[in-house]
CSV table of C-alpha atoms in Angstrom, one decimal:
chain,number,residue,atom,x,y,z
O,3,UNK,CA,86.1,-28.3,-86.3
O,4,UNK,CA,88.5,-25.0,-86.2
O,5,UNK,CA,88.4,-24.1,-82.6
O,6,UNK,CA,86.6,-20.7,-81.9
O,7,UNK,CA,88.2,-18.4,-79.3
O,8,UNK,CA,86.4,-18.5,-76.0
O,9,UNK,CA,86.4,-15.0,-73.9
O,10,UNK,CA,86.1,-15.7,-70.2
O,11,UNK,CA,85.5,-12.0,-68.2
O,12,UNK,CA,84.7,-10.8,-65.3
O,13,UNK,CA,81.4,-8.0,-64.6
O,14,UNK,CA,83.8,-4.8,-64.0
O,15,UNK,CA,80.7,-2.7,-63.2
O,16,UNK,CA,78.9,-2.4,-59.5
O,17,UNK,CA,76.1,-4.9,-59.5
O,18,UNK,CA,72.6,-4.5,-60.1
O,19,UNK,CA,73.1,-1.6,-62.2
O,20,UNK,CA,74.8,-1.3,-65.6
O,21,UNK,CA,77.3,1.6,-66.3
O,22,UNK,CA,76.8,4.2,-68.4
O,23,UNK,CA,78.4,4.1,-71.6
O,24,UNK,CA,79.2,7.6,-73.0
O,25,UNK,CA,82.0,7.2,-75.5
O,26,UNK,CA,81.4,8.2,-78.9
O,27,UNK,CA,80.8,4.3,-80.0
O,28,UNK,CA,78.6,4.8,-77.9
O,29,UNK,CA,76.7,7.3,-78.9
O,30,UNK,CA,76.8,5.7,-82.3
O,31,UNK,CA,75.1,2.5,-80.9
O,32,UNK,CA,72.4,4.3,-79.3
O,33,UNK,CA,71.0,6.0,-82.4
O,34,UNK,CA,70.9,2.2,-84.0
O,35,UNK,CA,68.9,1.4,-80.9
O,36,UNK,CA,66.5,4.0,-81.5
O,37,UNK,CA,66.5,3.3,-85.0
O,38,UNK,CA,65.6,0.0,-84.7
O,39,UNK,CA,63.0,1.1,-82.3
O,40,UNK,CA,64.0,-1.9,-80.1
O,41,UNK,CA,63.3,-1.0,-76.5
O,42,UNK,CA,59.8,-0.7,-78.0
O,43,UNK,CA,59.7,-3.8,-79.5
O,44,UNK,CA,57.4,-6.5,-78.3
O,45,UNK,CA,58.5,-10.2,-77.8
O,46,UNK,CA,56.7,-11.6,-80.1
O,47,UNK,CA,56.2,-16.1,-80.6
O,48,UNK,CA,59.7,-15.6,-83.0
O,49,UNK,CA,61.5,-14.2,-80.3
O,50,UNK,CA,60.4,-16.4,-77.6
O,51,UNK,CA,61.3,-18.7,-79.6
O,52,UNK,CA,64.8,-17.9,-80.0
O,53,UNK,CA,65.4,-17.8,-76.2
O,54,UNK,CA,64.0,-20.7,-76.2
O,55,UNK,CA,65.9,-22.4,-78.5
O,56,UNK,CA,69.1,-20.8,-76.4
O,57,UNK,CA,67.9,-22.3,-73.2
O,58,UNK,CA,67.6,-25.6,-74.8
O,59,UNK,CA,70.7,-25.9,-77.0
O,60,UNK,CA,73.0,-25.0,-73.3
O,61,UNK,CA,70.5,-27.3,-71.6
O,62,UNK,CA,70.0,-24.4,-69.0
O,63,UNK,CA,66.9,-23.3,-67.3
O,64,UNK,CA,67.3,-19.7,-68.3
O,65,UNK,CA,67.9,-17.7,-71.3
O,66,UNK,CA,66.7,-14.2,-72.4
O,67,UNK,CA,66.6,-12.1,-75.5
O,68,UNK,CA,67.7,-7.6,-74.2
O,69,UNK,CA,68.2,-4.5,-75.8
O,70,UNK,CA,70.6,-2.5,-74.3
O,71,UNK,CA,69.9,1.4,-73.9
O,72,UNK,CA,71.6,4.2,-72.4
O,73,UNK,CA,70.8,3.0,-68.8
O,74,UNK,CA,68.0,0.3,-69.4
O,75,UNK,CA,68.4,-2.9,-70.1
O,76,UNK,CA,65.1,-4.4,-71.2
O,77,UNK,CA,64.1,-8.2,-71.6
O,78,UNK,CA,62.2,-8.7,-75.0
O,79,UNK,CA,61.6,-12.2,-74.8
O,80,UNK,CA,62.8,-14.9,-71.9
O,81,UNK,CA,62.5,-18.4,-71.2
O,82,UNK,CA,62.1,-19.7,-67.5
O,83,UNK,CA,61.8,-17.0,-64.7
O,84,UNK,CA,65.7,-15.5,-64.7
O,85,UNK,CA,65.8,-12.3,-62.3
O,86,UNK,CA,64.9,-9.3,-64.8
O,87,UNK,CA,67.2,-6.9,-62.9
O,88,UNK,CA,70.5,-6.0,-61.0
O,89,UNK,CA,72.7,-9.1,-61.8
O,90,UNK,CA,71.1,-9.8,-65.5
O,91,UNK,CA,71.2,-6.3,-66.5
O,92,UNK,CA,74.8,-5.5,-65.3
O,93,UNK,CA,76.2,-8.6,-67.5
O,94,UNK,CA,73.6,-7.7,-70.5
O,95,UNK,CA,75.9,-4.0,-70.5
O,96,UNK,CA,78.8,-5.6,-70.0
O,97,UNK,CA,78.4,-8.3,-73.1
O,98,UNK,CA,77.4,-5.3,-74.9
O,99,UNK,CA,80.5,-2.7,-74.3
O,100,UNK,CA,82.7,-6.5,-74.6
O,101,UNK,CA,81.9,-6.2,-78.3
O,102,UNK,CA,82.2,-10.3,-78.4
O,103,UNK,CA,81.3,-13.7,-77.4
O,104,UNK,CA,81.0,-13.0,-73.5
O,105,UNK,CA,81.5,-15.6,-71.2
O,106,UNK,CA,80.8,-15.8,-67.3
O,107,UNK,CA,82.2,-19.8,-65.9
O,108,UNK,CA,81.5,-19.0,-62.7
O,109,UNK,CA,79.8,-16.1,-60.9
O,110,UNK,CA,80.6,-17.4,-57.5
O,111,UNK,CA,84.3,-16.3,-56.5
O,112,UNK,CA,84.1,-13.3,-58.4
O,113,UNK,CA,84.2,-10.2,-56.1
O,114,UNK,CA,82.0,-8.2,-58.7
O,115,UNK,CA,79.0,-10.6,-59.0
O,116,UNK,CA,79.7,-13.0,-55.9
O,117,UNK,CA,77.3,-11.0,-53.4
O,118,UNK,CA,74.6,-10.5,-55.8
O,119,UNK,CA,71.2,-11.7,-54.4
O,120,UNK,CA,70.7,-13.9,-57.6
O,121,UNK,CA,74.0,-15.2,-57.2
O,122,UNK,CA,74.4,-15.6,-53.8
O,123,UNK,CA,70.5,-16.5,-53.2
O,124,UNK,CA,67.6,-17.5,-55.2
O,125,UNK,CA,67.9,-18.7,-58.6
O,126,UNK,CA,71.7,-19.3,-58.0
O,127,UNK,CA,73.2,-17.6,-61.0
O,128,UNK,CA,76.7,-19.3,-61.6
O,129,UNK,CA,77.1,-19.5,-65.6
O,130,UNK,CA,76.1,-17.1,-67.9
O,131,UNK,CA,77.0,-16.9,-71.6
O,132,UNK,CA,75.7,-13.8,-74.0
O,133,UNK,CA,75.8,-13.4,-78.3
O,134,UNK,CA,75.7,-10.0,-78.8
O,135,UNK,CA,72.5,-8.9,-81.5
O,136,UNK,CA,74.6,-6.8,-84.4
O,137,UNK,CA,72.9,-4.7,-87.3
O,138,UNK,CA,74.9,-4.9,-90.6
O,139,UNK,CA,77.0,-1.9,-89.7
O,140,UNK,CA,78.5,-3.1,-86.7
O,141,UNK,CA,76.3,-1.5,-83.8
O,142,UNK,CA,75.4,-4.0,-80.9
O,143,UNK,CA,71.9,-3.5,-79.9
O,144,UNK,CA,72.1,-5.9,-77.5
O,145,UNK,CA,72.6,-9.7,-76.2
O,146,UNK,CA,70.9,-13.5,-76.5
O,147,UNK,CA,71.8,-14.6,-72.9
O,148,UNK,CA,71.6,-18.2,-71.1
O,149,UNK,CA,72.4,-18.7,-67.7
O,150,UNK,CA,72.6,-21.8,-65.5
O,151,UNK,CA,72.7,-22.6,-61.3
O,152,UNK,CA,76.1,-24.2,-61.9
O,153,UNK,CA,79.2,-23.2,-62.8
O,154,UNK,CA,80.2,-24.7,-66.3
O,155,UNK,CA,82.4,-24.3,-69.5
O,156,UNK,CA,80.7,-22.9,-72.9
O,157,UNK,CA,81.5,-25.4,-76.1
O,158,UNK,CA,82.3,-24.0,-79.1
O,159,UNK,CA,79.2,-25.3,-81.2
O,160,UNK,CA,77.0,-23.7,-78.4
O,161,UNK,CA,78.8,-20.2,-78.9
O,162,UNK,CA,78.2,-20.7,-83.0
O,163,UNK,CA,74.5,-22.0,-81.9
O,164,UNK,CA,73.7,-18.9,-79.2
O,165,UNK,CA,75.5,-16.3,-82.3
O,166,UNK,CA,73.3,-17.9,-84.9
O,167,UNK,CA,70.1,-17.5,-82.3
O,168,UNK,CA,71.7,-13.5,-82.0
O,169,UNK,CA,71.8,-13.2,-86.1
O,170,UNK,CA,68.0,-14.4,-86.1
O,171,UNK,CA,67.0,-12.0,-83.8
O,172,UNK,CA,68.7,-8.9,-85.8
O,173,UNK,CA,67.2,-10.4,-88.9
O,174,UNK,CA,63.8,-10.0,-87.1
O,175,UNK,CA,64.5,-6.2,-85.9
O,176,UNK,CA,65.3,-6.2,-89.6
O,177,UNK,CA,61.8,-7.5,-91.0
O,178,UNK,CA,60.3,-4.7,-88.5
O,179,UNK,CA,62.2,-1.6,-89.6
O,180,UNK,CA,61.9,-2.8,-93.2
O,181,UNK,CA,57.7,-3.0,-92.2
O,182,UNK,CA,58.0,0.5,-90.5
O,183,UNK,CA,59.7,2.6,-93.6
O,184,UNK,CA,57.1,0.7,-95.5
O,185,UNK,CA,54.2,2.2,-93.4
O,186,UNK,CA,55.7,5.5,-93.5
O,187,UNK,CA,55.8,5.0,-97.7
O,188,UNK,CA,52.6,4.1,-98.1
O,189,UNK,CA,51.5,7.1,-95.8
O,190,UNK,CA,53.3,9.2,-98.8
O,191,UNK,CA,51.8,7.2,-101.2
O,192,UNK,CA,48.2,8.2,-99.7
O,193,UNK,CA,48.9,11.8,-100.6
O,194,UNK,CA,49.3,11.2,-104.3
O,195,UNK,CA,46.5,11.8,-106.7
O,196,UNK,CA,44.3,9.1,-108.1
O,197,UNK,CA,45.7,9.5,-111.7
O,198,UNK,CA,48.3,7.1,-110.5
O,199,UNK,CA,45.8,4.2,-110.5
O,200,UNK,CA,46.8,2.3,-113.4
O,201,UNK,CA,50.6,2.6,-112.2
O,202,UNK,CA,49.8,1.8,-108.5
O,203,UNK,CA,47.7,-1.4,-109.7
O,204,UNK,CA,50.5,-2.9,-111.7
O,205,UNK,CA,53.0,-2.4,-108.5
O,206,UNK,CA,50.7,-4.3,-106.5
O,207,UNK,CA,50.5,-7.6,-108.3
O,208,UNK,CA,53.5,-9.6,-109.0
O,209,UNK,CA,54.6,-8.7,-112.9
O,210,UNK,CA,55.0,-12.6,-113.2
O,211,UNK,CA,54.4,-16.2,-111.3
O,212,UNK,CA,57.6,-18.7,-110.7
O,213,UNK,CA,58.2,-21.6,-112.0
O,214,UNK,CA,57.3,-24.3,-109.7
O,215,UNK,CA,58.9,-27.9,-110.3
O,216,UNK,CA,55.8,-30.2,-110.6
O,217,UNK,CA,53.5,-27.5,-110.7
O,218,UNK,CA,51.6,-24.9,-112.8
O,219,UNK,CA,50.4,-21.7,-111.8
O,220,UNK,CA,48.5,-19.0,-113.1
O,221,UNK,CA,46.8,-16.0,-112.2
O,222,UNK,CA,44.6,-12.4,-113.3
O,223,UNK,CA,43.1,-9.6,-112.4
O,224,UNK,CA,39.9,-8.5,-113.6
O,225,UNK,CA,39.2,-5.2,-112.8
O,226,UNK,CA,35.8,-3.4,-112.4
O,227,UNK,CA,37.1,0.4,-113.1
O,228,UNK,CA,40.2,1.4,-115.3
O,229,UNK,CA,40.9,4.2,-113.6
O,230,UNK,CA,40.6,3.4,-109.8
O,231,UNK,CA,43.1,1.3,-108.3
O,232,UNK,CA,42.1,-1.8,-105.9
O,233,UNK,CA,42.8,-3.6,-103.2
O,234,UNK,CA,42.9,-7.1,-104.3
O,235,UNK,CA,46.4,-8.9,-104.1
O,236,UNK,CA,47.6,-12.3,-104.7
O,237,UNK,CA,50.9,-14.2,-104.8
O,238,UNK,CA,53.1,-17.2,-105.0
O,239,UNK,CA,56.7,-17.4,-104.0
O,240,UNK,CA,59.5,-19.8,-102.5
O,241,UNK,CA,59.9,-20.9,-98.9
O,242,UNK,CA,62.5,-23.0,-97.4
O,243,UNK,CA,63.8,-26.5,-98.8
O,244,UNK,CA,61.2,-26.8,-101.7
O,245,UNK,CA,58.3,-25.5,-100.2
O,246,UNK,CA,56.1,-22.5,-101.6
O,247,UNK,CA,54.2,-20.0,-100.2
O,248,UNK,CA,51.2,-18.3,-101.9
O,249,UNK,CA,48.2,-16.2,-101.0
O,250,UNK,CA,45.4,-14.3,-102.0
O,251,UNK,CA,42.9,-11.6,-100.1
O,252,UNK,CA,41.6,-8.4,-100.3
O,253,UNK,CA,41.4,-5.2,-98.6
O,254,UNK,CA,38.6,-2.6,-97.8
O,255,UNK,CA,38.0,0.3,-100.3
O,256,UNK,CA,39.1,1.4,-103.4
O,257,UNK,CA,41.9,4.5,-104.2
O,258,UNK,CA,45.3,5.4,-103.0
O,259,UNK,CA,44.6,4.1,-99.4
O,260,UNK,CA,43.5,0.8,-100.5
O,261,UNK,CA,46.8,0.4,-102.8
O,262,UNK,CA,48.8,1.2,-99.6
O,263,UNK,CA,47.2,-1.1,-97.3
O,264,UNK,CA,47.6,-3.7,-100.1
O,265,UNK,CA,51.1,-3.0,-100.4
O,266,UNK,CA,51.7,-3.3,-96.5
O,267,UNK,CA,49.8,-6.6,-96.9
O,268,UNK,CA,51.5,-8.0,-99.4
O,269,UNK,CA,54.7,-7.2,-98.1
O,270,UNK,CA,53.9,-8.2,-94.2
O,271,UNK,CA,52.8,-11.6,-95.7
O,272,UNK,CA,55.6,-12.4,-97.1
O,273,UNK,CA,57.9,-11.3,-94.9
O,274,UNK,CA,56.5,-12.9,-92.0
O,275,UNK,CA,56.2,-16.3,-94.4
O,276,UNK,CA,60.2,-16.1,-94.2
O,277,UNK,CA,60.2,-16.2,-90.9
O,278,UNK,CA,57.6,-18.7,-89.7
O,279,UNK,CA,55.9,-20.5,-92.6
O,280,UNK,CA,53.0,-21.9,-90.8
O,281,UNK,CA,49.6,-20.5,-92.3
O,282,UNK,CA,48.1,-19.7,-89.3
O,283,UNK,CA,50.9,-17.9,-87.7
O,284,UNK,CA,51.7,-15.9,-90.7
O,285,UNK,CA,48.3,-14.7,-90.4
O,286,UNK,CA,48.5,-13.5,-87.1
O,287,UNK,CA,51.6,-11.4,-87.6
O,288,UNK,CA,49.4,-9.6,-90.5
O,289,UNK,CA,46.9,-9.1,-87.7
O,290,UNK,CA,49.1,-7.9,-85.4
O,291,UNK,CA,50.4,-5.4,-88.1
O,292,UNK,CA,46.9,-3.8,-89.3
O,293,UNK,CA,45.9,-3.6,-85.4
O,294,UNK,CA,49.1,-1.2,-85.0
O,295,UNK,CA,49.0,0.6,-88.4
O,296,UNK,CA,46.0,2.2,-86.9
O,297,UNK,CA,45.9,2.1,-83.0
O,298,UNK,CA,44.8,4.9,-81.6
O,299,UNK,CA,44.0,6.5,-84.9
O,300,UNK,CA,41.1,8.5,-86.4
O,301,UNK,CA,41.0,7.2,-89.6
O,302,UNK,CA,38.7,4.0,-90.2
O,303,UNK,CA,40.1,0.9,-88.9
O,304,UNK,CA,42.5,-0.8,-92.2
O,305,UNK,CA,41.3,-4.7,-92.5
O,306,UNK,CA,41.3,-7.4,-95.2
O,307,UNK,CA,40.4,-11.3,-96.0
O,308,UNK,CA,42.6,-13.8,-97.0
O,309,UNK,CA,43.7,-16.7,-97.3
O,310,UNK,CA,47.5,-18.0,-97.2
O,311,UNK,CA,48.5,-21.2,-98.3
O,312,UNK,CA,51.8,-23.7,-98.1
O,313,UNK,CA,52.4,-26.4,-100.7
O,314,UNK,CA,55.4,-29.3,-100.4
O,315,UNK,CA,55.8,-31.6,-103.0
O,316,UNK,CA,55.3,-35.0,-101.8
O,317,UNK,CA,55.2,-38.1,-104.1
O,318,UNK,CA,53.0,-37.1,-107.6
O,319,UNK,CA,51.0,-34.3,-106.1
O,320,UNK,CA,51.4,-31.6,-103.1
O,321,UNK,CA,50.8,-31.1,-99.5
O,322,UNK,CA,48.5,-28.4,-99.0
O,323,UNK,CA,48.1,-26.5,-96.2
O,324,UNK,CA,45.1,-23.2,-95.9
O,325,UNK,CA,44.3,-20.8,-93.6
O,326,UNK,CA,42.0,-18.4,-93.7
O,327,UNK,CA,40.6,-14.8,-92.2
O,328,UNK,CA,37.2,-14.0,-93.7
O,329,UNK,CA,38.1,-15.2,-97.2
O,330,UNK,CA,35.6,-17.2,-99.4
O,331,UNK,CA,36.7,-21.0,-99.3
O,332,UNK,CA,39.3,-22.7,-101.9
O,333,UNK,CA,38.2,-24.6,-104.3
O,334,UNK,CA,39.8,-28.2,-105.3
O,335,UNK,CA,38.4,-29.4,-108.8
O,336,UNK,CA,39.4,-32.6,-108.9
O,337,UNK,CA,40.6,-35.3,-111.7
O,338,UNK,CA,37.5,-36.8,-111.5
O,339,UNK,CA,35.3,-33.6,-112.0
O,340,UNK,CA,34.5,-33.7,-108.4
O,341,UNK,CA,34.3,-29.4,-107.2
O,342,UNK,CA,34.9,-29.6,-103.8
O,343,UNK,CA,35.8,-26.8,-101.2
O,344,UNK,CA,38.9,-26.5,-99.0
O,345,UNK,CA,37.9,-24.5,-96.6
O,346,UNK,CA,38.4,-24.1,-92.6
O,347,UNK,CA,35.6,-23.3,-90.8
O,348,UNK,CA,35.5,-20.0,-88.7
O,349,UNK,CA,37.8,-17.6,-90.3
O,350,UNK,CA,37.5,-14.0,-89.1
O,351,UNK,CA,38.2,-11.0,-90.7
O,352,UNK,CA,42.1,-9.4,-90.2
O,353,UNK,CA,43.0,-6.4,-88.8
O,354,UNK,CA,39.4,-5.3,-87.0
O,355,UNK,CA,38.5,-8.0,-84.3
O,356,UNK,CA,39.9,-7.4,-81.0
O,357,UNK,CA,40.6,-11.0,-80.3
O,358,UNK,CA,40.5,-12.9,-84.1
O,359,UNK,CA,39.9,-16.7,-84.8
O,360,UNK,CA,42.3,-17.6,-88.1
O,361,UNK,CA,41.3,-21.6,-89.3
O,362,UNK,CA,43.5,-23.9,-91.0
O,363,UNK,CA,43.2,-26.8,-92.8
O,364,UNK,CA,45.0,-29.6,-95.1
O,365,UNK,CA,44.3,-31.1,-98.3
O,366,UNK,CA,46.5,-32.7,-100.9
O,367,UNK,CA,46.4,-32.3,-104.5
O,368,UNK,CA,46.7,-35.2,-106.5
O,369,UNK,CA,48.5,-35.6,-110.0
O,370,UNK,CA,45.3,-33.9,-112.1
O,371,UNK,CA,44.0,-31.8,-109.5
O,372,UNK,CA,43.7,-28.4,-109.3
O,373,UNK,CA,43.1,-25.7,-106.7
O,374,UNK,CA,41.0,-22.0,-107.6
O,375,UNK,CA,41.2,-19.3,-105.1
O,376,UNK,CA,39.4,-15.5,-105.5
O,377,UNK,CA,38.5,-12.6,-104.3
O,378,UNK,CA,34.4,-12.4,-103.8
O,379,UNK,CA,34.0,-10.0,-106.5
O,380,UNK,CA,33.5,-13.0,-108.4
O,381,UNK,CA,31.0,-14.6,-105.8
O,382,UNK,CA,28.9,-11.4,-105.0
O,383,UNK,CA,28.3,-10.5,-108.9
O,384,UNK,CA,25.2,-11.1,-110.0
O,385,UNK,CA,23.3,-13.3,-112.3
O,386,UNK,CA,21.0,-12.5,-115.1
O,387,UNK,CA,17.9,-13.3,-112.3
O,388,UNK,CA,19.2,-11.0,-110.2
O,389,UNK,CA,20.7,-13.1,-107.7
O,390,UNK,CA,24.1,-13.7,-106.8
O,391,UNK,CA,26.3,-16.3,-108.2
O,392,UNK,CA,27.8,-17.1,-104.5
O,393,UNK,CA,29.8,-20.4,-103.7
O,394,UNK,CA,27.4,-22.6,-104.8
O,395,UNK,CA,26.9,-21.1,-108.7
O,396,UNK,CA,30.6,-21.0,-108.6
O,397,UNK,CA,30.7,-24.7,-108.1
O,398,UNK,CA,27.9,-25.9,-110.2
O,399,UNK,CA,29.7,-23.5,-113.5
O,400,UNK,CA,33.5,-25.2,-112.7
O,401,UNK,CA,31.7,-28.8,-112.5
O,402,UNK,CA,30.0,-28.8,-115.6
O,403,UNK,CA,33.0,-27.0,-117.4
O,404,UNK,CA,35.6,-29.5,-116.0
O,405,UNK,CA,38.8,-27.4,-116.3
O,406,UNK,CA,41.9,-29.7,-116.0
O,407,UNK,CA,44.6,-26.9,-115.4
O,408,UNK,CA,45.4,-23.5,-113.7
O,409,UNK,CA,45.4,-22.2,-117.2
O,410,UNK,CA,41.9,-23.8,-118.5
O,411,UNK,CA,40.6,-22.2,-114.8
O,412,UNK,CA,41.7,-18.8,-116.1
O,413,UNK,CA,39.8,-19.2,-118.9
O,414,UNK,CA,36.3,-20.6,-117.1
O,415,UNK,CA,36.5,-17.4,-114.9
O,416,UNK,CA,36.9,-15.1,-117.5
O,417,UNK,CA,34.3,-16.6,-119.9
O,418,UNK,CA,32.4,-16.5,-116.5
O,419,UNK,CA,32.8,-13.0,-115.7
O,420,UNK,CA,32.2,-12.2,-119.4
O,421,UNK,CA,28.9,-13.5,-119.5
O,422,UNK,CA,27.9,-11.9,-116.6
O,423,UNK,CA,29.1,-8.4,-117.6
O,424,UNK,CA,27.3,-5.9,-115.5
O,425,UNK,CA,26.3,-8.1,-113.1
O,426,UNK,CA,30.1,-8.1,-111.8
O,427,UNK,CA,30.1,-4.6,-109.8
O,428,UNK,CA,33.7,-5.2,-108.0
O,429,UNK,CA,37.2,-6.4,-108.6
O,430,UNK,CA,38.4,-10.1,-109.0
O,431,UNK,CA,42.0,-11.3,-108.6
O,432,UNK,CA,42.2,-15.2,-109.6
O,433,UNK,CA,44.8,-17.5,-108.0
O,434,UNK,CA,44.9,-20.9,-110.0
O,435,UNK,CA,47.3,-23.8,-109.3
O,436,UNK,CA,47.5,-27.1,-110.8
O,437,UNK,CA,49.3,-30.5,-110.5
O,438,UNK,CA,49.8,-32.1,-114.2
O,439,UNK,CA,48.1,-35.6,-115.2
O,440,UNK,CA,50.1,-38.1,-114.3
O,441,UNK,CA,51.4,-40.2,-118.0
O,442,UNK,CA,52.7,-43.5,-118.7
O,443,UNK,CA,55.9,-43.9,-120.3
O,444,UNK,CA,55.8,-45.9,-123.4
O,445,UNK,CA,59.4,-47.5,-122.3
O,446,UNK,CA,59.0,-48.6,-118.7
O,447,UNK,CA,54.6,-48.1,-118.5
O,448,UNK,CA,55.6,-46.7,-115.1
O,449,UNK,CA,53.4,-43.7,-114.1
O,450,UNK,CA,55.4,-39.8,-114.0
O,451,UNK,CA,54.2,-36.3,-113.9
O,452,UNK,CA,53.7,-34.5,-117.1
């Protein structure tokens, strides 16, 4: 392993209190710390997480995520109880004006930290070791700090750890700015007329599915009105390793708003997929999101249902994994002909609900199976009797039809929502995904996926 350089310093500052910084740089770095909007920023489970992970990779009891501002030095996310103030603050600043890989062995017998109360006293600060946080132009917004009761040395692969920790963090201040500008487009976007419909629909849908190894997708949109744009949404798109992420949903109301809070959606849900996979945490962020669009706000409150999914190969078929907010359930139609729904109980509605419930659930699909998800446009239409087709006429029509593909789903629906023509009175987006038959080879007779 090339050997990293290690930077042993000293705090030059009075303790407890970090000093100003008023250079030029300086002044530079501020305006990316108000850019980023970061001593506003709220931890967060992906920060936490980072310090966290810091705390654990030193094996030390303390570690903390701060944004350095012109004279505050705020902890955004922390991990054991390290003091908030005077000591942690005045290294924080320092790391920060060091411009590098900052490294405290021992706080002890230096005259600048030694009669600090968190030194001297309680915890009994002796080792502390900060990343600094770097947008892509250079600016240091802040730190990823660890510090321990006893004085130590800081091994290389735990620097390249702690500045791998920092890079996650900036790519998460990232993923927020890039959600902000996006709020602030789609408040632009609310201003245009609704002649842009058509235009507006097609940005909101991807233009095409990827190919997925062992898998076939397919999906549509039916809508109700030509001229009035939507707000259902759907997608399918790659994760880490050679997992997938996909989703479906839709928001409230129809027009220019709805095809901005479909784009914000859309665009939170994947973005916090990248960042923390897991169904029901990627749902939460959305949450979080819609609750902030709007607090405080006079405008009625922005919510939607959905449902976001993870698949992982795994032998012939797929790992599922669903959770939902208020969505109608998945439903698995089976090799067999079996129509059976995947669907966690208790969902709630996103964006709306002060304290929301999101449920999650696993399923597999086997070689032959396949998996429908759609907006309740489909559901809620009506039947030539009058009455709805809900869950259960959904069900009984895919049973007796017996699609075996995402593409033979397609066509069910549509032949579906042909025959009920006027009976359907709102949009449907479609989702279909399918796992091919497994064949036997005429060489070997062993069984493969198609």
């Amino acid at each position: 392993m090339r050997r990293k350089e290690l930077t042993v310093s000293t705090v030059d500052e009075a303790p407890g209190r970090p000093m100003p910084l008023t250079s030029a740089l300086e002044t530079s770095r501020l305006a990316a710390v108000r850019r980023y909007a970061a001593l506003e920023t709220a931890s967060g489970a992906a920060l936490d997480r980072v310090a966290g992970l810091a705390a654990r990779i030193f094996h030390a009891p303390f570690a903390t995520v701060t944004i350095v501002g012109d004279d505050t030095v705020r902890a955004i996310a922390a991990h054991g109880l390290p003091p908030r103030r005077g000591l942690v603050e005045s290294l924080c600043a320092a790391a920060v004006r060091h411009g590098g890989p900052y490294v405290v062995h021992d706080a002890l017998p230096d005259p600048q930290t030694a009669g600090d109360p968190a030194v001297r006293g309680e915890p009994g600060i002796r080792f502390f070791a900060a990343a600094l946080i770097t947008t892509p132009d250079g600016e240091a917004l802040g730190s990823v700090n660890v510090m321990d009761v006893r004085p130590r040395e800081a091994g290389d692969e735990e620097l390249d750890c702690l500045r791998d920790l920092a890079g996650l963090v900036m790519d998460e201040l990232e993923v927020r700015l890039a959600t902000h500008r996006t709020v602030e487009i789609e408040r632009e976007l609310r201003a245009g007329a609704e002649r842009l419909a058509r235009t507006l629909q097609r940005t909101l849908l991807p233009p095409a599915l990827p190919r997925v190894p062992g898998l076939r997708a397919a999906a549509a949109y039916h809508p109700v009105s030509a001229d009035e744009v939507g707000g259902d949404f759907y997608d399918l798109f790659p994760l880490d390793g050679d997992r997938w992420g996909f989703f479906l949903g839709d928001v409230c109301g129809k027009g220019a708003d709805a095809a901005a809070l479909t784009s914000l959606v859309r665009y939170t849900l994947r973005a916090a997929a990248v960042y923390d996979a897991d169904p029901h945490a990627v749902l939460a962020n959305l949450d979080a999101v819609l609750q902030q669009e709007h607090a405080g706000g006079e405008a009625p409150v922005p919510y939607c249902t959905a449902v976001f999914g993870v698949l992982e190969p795994d032998d012939d078929g797929f790992g599922v994994t669903l959770a939902t907010g208020g969505h109608p359930p998945a439903l698995a139609v089976r090799a067999n002909g079996v129509v059976e729904p995947i669907h966690p109980a208790g969902g709630q509605l996103i964006g709306i609900l002060r304290d929301p419930h999101f449920a999650q659930v696993s399923a597999r699909l086997n070689a032959g199976d396949a998996l429908l998800l759609y907006t309740d446009g489909l559901t809620e239409a009506r039947t030539p009797t009058g009455s709805m087709l809900d869950e259960d006429g959904l069900t009984a029509y895919l049973a007796a039809a017996r699609p075996t593909s995402a593409d033979a789903l397609l066509t069910t629906v549509h032949d579906l929502i042909t025959a009920l023509g006027k009976g359907v009175s709102d949009d449907t987006a479609i989702l279909a995904l399918s796992v091919p038959p497994a064949t036997r080879t005429p060489s070997s007779g062993s069984l493969g996926a198609a």
